[in-house]
Coordinates of C-alpha atoms (C1' of nucleotides) in Angstrom, one line a residue:
Chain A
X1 CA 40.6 175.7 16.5
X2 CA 41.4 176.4 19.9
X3 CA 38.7 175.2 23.2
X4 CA 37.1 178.4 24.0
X5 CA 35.5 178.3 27.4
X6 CA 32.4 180.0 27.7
X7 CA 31.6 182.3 29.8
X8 CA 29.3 180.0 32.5
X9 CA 26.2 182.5 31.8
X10 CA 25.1 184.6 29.1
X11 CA 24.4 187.1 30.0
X12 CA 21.5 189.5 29.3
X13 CA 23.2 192.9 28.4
X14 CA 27.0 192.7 29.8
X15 CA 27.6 195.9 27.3
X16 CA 25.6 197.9 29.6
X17 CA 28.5 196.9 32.3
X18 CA 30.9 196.9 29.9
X19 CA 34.0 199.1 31.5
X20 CA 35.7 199.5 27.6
X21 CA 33.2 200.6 26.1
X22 CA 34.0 204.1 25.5
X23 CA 37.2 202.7 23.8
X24 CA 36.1 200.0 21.6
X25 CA 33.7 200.1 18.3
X26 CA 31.0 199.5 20.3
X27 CA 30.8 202.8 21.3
X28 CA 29.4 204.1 18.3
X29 CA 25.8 202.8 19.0
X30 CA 22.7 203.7 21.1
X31 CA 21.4 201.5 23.5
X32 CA 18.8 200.1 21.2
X33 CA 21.7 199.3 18.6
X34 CA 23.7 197.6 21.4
X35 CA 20.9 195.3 21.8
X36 CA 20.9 193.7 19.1
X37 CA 24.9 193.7 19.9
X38 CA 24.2 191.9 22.7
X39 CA 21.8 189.4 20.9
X40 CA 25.3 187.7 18.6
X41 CA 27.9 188.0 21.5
X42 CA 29.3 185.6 23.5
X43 CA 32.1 186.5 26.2
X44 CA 35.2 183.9 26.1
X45 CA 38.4 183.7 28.7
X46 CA 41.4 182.8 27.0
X47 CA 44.6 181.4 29.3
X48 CA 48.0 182.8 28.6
X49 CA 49.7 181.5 25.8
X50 CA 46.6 180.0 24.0
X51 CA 45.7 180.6 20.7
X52 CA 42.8 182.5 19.5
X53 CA 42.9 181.6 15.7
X54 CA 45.4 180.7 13.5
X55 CA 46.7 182.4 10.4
X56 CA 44.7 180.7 7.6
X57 CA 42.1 179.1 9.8
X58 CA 38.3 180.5 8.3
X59 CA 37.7 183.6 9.6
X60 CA 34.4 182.7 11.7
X61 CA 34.5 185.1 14.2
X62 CA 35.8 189.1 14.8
X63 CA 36.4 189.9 18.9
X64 CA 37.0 192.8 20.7
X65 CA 39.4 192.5 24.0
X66 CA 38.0 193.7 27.5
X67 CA 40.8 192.2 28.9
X68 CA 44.5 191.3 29.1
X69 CA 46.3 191.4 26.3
X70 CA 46.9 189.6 23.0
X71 CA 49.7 189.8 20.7
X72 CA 49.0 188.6 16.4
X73 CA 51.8 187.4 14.6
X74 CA 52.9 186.0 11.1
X75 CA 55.3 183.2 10.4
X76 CA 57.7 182.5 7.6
X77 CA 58.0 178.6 6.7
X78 CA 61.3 178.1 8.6
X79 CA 59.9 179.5 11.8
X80 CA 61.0 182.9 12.2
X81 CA 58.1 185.0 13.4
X82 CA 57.1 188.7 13.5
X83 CA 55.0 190.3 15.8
X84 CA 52.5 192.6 14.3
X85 CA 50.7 193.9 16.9
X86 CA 49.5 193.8 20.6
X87 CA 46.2 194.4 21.3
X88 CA 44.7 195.8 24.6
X89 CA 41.7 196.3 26.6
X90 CA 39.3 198.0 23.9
X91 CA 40.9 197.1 20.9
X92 CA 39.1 195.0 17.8
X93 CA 40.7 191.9 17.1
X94 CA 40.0 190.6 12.9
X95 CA 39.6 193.8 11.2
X96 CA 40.7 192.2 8.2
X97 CA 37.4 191.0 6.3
X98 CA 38.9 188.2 4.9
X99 CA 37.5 184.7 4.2
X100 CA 40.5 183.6 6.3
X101 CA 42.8 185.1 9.0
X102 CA 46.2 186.5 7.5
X103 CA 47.5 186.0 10.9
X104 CA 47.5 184.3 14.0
X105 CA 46.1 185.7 17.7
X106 CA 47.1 184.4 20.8
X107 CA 47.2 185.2 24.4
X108 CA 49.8 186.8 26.5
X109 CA 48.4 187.0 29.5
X110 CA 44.6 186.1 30.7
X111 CA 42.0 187.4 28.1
X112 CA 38.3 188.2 28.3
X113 CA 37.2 188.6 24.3
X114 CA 33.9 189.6 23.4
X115 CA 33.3 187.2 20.2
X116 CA 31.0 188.0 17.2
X117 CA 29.9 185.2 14.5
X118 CA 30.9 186.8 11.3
X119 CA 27.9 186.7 9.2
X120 CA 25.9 188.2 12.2
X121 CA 28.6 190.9 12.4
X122 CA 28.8 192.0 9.2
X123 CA 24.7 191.5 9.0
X124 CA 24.9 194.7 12.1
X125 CA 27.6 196.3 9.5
X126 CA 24.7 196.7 7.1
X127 CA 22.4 197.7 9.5
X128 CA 24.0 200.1 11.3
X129 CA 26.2 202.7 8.8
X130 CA 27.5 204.1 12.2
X131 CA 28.9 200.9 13.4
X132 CA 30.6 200.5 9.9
X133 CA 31.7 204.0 9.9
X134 CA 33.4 203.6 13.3
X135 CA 35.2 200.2 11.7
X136 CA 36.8 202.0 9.1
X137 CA 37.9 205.0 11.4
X138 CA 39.4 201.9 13.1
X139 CA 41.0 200.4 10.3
X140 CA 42.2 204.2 9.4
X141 CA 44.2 204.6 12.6
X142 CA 45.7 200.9 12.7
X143 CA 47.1 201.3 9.1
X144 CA 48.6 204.7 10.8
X145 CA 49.9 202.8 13.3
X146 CA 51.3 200.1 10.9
X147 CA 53.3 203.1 8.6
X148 CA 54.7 204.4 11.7
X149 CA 55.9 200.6 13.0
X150 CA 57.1 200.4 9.1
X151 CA 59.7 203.2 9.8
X152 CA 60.6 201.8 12.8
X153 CA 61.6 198.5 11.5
X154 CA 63.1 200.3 8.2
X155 CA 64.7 202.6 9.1
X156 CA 65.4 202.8 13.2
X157 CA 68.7 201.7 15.6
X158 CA 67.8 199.0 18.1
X159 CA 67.7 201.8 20.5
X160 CA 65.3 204.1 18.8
X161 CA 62.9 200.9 18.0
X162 CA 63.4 200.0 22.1
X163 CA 62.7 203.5 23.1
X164 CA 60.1 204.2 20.8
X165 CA 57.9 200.9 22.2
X166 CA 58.0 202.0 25.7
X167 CA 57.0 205.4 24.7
X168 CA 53.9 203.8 22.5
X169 CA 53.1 201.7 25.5
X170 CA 52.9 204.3 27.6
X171 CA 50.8 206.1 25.4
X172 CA 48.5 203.7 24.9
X173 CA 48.0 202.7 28.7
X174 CA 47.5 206.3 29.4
X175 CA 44.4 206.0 26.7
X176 CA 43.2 203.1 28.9
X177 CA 43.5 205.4 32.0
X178 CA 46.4 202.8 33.2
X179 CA 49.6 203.9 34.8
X180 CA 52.0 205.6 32.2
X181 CA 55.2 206.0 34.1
X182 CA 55.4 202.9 35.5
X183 CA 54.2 200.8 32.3
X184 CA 53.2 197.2 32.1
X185 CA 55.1 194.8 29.9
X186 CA 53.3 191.7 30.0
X187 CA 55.3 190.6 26.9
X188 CA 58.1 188.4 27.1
X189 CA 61.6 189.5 25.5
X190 CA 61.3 187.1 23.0
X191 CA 57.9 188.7 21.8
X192 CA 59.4 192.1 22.0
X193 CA 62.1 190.8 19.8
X194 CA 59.8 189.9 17.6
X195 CA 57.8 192.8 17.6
X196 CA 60.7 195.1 16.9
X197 CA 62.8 192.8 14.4
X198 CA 65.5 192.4 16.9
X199 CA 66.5 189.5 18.7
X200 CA 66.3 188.7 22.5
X201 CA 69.8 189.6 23.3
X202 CA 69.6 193.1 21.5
X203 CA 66.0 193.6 23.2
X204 CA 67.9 192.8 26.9
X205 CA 70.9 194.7 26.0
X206 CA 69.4 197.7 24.9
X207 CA 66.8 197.6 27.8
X208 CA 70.3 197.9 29.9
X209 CA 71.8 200.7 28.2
X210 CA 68.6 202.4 28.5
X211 CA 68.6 202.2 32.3
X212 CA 72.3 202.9 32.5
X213 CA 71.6 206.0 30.6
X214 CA 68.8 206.6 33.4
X215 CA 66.1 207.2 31.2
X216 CA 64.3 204.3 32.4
X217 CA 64.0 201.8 35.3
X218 CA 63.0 198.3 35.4
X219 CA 61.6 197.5 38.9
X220 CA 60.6 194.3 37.5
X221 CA 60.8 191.9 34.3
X222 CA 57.1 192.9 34.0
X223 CA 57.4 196.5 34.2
X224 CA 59.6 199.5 32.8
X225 CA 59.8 202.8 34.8
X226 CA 60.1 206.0 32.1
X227 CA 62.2 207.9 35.0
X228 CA 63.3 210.8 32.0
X229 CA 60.6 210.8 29.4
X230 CA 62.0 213.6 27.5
X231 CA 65.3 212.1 27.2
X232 CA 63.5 208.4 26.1
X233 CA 61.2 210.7 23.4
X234 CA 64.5 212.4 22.2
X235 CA 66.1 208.7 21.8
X236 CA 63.0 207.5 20.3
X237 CA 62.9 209.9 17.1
X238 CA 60.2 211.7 18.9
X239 CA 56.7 211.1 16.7
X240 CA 54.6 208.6 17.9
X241 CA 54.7 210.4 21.5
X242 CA 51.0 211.1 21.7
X243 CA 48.2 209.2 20.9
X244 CA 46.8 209.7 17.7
X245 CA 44.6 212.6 17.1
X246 CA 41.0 212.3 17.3
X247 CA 40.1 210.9 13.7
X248 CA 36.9 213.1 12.6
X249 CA 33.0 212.4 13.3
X250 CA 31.6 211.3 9.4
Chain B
X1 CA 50.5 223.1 -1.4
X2 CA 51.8 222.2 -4.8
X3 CA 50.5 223.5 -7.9
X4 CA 48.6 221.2 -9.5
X5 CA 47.8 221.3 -12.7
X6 CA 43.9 220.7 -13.8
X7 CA 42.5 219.6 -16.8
X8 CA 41.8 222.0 -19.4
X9 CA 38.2 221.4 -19.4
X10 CA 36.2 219.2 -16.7
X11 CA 34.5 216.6 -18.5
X12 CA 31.2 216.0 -18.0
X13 CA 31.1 212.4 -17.4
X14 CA 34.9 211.4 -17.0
X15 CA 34.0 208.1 -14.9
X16 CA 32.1 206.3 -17.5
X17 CA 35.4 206.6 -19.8
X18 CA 37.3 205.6 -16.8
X19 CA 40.0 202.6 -17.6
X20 CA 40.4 201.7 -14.4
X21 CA 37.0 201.5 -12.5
X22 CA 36.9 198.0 -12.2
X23 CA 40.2 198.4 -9.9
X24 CA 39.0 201.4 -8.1
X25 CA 36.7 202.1 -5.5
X26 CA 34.4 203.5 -7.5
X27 CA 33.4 200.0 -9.0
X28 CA 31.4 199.7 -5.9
X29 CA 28.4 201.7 -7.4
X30 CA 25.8 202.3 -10.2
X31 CA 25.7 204.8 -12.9
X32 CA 23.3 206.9 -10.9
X33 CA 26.1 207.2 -7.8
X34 CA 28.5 207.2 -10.2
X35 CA 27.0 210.5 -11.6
X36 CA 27.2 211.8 -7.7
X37 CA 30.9 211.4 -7.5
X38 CA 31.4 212.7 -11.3
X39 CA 29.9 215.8 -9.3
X40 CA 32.7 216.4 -7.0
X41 CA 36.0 214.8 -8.7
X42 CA 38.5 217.0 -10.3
X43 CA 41.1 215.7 -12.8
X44 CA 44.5 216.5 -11.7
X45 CA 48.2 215.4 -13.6
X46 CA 51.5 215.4 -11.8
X47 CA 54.4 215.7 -12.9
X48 CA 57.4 213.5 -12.3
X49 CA 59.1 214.0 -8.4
X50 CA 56.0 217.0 -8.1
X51 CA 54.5 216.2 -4.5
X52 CA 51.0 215.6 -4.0
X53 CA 50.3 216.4 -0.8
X54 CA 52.7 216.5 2.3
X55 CA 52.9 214.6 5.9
X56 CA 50.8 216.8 8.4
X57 CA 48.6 219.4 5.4
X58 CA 45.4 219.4 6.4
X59 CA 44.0 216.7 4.2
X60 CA 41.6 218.5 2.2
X61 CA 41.4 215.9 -0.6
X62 CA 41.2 211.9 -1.7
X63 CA 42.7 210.9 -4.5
X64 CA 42.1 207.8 -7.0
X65 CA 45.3 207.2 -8.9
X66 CA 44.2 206.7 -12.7
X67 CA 47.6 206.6 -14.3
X68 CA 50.9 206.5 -13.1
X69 CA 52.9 205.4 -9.9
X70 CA 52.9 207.0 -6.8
X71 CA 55.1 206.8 -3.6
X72 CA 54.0 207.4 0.1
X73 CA 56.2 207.7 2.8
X74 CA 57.3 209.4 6.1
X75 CA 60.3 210.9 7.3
X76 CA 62.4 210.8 10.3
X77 CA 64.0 214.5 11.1
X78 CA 66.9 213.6 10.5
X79 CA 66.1 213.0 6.8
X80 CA 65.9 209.1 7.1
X81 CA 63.0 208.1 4.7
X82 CA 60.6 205.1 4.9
X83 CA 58.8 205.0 1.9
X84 CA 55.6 202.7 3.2
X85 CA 53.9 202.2 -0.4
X86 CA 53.9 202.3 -4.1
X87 CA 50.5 202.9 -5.7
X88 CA 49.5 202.2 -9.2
X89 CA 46.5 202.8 -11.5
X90 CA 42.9 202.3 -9.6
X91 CA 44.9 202.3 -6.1
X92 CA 42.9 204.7 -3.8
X93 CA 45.3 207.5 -2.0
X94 CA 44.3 209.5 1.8
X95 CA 42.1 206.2 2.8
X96 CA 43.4 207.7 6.5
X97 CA 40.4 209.3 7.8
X98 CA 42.4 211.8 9.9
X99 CA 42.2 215.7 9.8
X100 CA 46.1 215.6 8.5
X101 CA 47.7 213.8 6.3
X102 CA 49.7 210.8 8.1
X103 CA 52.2 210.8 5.2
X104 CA 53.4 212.4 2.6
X105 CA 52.6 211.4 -1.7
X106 CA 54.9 212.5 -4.6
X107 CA 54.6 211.1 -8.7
X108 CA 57.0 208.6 -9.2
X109 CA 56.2 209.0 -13.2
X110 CA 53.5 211.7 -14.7
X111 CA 50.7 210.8 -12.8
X112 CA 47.1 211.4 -13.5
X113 CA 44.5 211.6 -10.6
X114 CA 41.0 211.7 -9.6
X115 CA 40.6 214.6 -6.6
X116 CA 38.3 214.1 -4.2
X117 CA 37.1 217.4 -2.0
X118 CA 37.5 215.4 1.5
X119 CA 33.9 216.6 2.9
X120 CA 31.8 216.0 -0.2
X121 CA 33.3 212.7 -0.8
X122 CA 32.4 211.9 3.5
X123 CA 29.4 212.7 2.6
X124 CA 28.6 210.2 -0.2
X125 CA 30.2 207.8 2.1
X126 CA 27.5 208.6 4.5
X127 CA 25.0 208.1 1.7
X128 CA 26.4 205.7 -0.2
X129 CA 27.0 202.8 2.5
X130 CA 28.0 200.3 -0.7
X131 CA 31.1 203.1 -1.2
X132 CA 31.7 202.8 2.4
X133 CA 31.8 199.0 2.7
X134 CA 34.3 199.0 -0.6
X135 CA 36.4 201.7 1.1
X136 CA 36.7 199.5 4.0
X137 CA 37.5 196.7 2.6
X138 CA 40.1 198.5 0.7
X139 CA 41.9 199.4 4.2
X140 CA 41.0 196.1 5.1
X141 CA 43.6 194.8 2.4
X142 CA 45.6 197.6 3.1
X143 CA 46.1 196.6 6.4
X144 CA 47.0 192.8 5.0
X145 CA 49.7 194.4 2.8
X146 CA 50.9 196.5 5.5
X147 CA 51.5 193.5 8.1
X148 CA 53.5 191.3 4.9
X149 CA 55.6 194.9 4.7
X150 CA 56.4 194.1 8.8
X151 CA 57.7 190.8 7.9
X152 CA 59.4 191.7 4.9
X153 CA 61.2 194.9 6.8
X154 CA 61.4 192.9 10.2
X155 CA 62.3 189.3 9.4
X156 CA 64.1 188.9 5.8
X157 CA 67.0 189.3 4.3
X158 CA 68.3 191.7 1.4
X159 CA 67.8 189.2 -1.1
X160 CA 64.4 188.0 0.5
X161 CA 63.7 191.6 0.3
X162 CA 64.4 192.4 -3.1
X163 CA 62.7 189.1 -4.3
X164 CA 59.9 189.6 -2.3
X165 CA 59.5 193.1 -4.1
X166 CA 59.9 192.1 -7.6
X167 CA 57.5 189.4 -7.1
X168 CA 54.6 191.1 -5.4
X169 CA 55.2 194.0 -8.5
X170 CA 54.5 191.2 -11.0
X171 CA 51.4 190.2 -9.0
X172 CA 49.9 193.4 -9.0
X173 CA 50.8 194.2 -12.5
X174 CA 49.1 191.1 -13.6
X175 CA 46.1 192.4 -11.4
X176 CA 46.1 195.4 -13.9
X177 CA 46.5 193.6 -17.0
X178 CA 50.2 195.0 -17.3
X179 CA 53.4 192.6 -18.2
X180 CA 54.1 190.4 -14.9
X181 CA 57.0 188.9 -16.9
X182 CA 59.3 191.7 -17.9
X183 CA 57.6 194.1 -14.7
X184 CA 58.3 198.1 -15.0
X185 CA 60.3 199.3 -12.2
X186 CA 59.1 203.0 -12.7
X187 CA 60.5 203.8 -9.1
X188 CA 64.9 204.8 -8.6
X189 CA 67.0 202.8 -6.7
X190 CA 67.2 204.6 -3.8
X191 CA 63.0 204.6 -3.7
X192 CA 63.4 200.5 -3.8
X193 CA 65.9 200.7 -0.8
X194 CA 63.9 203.3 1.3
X195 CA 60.8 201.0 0.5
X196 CA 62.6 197.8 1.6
X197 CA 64.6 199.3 4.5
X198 CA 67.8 199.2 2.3
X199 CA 71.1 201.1 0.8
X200 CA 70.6 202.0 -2.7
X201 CA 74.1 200.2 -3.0
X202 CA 72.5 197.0 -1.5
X203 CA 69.6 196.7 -3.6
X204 CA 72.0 197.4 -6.6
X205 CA 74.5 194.6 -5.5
X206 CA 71.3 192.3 -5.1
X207 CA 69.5 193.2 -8.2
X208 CA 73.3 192.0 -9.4
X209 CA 73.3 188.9 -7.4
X210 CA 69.8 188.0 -8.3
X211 CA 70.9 188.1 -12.1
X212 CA 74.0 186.1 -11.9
X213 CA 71.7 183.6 -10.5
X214 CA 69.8 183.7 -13.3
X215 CA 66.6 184.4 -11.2
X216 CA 66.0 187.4 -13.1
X217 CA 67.3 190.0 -16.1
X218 CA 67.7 193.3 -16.0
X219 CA 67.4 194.6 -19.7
X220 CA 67.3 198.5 -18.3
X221 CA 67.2 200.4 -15.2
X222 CA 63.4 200.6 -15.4
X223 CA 62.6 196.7 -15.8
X224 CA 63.2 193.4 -14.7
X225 CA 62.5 190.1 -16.1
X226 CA 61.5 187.3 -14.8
X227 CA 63.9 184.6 -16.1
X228 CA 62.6 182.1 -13.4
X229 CA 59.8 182.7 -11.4
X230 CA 60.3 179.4 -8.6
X231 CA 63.5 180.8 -8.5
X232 CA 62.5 183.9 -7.3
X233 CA 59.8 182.8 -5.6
X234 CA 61.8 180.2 -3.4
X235 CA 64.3 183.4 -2.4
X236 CA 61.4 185.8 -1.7
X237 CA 59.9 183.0 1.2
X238 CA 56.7 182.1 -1.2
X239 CA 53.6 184.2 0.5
X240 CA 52.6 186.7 -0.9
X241 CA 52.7 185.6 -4.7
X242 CA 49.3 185.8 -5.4
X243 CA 47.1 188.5 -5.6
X244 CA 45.3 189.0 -1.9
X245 CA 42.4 186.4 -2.0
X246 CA 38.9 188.6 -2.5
X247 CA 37.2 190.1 0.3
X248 CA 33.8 188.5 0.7
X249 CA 31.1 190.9 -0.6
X250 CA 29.0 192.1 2.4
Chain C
dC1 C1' 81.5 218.0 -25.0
dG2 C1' 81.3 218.9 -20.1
dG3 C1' 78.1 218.4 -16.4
dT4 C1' 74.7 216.1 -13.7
dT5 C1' 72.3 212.3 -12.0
dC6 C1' 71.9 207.6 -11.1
dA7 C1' 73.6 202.7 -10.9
dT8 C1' 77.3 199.6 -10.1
dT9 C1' 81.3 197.8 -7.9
dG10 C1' 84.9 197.5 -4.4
dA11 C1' 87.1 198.2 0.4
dT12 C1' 86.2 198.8 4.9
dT13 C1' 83.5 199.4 9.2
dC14 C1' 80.1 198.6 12.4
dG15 C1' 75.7 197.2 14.6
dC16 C1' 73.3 193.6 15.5
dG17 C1' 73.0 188.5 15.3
dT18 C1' 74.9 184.1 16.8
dC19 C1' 76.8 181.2 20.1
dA20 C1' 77.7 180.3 24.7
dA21 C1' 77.8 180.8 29.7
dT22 C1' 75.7 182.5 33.8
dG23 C1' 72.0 184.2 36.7
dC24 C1' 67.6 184.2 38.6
dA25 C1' 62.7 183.2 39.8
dG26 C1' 59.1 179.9 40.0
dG27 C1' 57.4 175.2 40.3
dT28 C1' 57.8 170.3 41.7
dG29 C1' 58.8 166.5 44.4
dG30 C1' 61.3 164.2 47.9
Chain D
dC1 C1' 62.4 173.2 53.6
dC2 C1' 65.6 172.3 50.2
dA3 C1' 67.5 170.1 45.9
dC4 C1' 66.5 170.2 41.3
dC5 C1' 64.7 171.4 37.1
dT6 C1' 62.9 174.5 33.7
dG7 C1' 62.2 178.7 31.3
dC8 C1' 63.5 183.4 30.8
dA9 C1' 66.7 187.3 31.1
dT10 C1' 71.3 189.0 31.2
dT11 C1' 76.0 189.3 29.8
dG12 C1' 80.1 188.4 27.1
dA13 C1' 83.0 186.9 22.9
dC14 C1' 82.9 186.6 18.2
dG15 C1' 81.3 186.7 13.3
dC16 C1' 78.5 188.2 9.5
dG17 C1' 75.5 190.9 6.7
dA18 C1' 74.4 195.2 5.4
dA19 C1' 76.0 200.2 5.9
dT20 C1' 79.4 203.4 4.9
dC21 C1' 82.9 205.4 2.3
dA22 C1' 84.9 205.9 -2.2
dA23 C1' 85.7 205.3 -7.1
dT24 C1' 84.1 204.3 -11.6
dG25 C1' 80.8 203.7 -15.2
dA26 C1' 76.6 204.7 -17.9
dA27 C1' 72.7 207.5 -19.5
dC28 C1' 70.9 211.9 -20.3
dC29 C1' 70.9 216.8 -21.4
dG30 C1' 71.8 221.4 -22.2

DNA sequence: CGGTTCATTGATTCGCGTCAATGCAGGTGG
DNA sequence: CCACCTGCATTGACGCGAATCAATGAACCG
């Protein structure tokens, strides 16, 4: 297991101050319920690059990201690696209630992680039907998102798969109320690679073509510019354009 | 909306009959619950290729599959498919907890079904945290499955693929009590390529390859043996063999 | 028995992977 | 401040694995 630092204080209610709350589980409880939220968290900051758990390692804790962002990945035994999913400010890190994590987490840029003991967790799950309720909403919409990342790596050209990520990203930083023209890719190549089953080379090439065909810019190795959105949606298969509908209250 | 067929006559107590409730969700609770959902569930059969419901119909139902194999998948509009999941006796169908369906479910064979009206079965859910717990641990493996299915589409090869496939069949027909040595393969060739992100011509040429390498026999179209399982299992990238290890009981 | 559907097999093409070279930014130490 | 290194991205040349195109075979069915 990783060195987690701890955050220097606990403190006495940061979900009062919490700025992604309204897009994180935790939004499913009252004050009084976030209380006792409060009373099994502790707030970690993870450094680029570190790991958060391994695949395999006991499952001892869930998290929730406030900040940065974290990609989880599987490996196959001779090293080749695919990305599964980046996670973002909001988002609930070790859905999967296993006795072990089915994949590894690790940071890709600067992380602040809200981290929940297990037991205590799930001891909330089975006080609080809401909280549950809101996990399995959350579970609903990633194994949404998973089908739709199935076709892409099925059945889609490196170009559609390319196009298709920025316009994802850009839907999902518009969700966090971040800039969605000029989107943030704190990802390297090689993790977009192996998020879209391509390799680096395809990833860089294709980023070219796409701003050759001006439908995007890249101002930076950090940052793509959509400059023609409907031309990237139309190269993308045009689907996954807006951010999943609202899934219904229970 | 497809026709579907009912039962001649609703029986009064189908689930105590039920061959499959030790797979199914409904395992999760006692004969008094159990006499709740008998309340609401309608038997349905399918025929062969009939759909179930299509991508983006208001989901008005659930479904438990009792008998039979089912396929879920999505289309690009261009008529590219990406089949995302077989499901088999006690596998539960519409976990997605959106307002439309994400995807769209047609009978592989002549299916039989349980039918859930979506509302009434919500609200058991809401009284019935114990049904809610199991659902979510159900999309909880769901999820598990669905990142192996990244790898497999993003990261193998064709023969990884179609070794991968026969040998997670075998693992969940064992899970059923079915033959894991001579597996059915109920589904066409062109279903096994649009599940693996295939050709029907390349899943036929591997099925070949795999049996001139005496991995496996093919004694018809709509079985394979398995003439040597480390075999198979070395091509396939040994992970998922076995059955997903259990989710802890909250 | 002809017609239809599905699986297999072969020949060829093509998109992406592999290998290799170059560019470029950031960090380090003299 | 600059020389050097290191890691990452880009670009090009080439090869390979799977797709495409095409023909044949096998099972089923009216």
């Amino acid at each position: 297991m990783p060195e987690l630092r701890k955050a220097s204080v606990r403190s006495f209610s940061p979900c009062e101050a919490c700025t992604v709350r309204h897009l994180s589980i935790c939004d499913a409880l009252d004050a009084r319920e976030l209380d006792r939220l409060n009373a099994i968290v502790t707030q970690n900051r993870i450094a680029p690059h570190q790991m958060i758990f391994n695949e395999d390692d006991p499952a001892a804790h869930l998290f929730n990201v406030i900040e940065g962002s974290v990609k989880i990945y599987k490996l196959l035994s001779d090293g080749r690696r695919q990305i599964t999913g980046f996670l973002f400010p909001g988002d609930f890190l070790g859905i999967a209630l296993h006795d072990r994590y089915t994949y590894s987490a690790e940071a890709v840029t600067a992380v602040r992680l809200c981290r929940f003991p297990r037991a205590k967790f799930e001891g909330l799950l089975r006080e609080f039907p809401k909280l549950e309720n809101r996990l399995l909403q959350t579970a609903s919409n990633e194994l949404a998102a998973a089908q739709d990342q199935m076709v892409l790596l099925g059945r889609k050209s490196a170009t559609e798969r390319v196009a298709s990520f920025i316009v994802t990203l850009a839907a999902r930083a518009r969700q966090r109320r971040q800039p969605d023209k000029i989107v943030a890719l704190p990802m390297s190549r090689a993790d977009i690679g192996d998020y879209l089953g391509l390799t680096i080379e395809t990833v860089s090439r294709t980023f070219t073509r796409l701003r050759k065909s001006g439908a995007i810019a890249l101002p930076d190795n950090g940052h793509v510019e959509i400059v023609r959105r409907d031309k990237l949606e139309a190269l993308a298969g045009i689907e996954d354009t807006e951010p999943r509908p609202a899934v219904r209250a229970l």
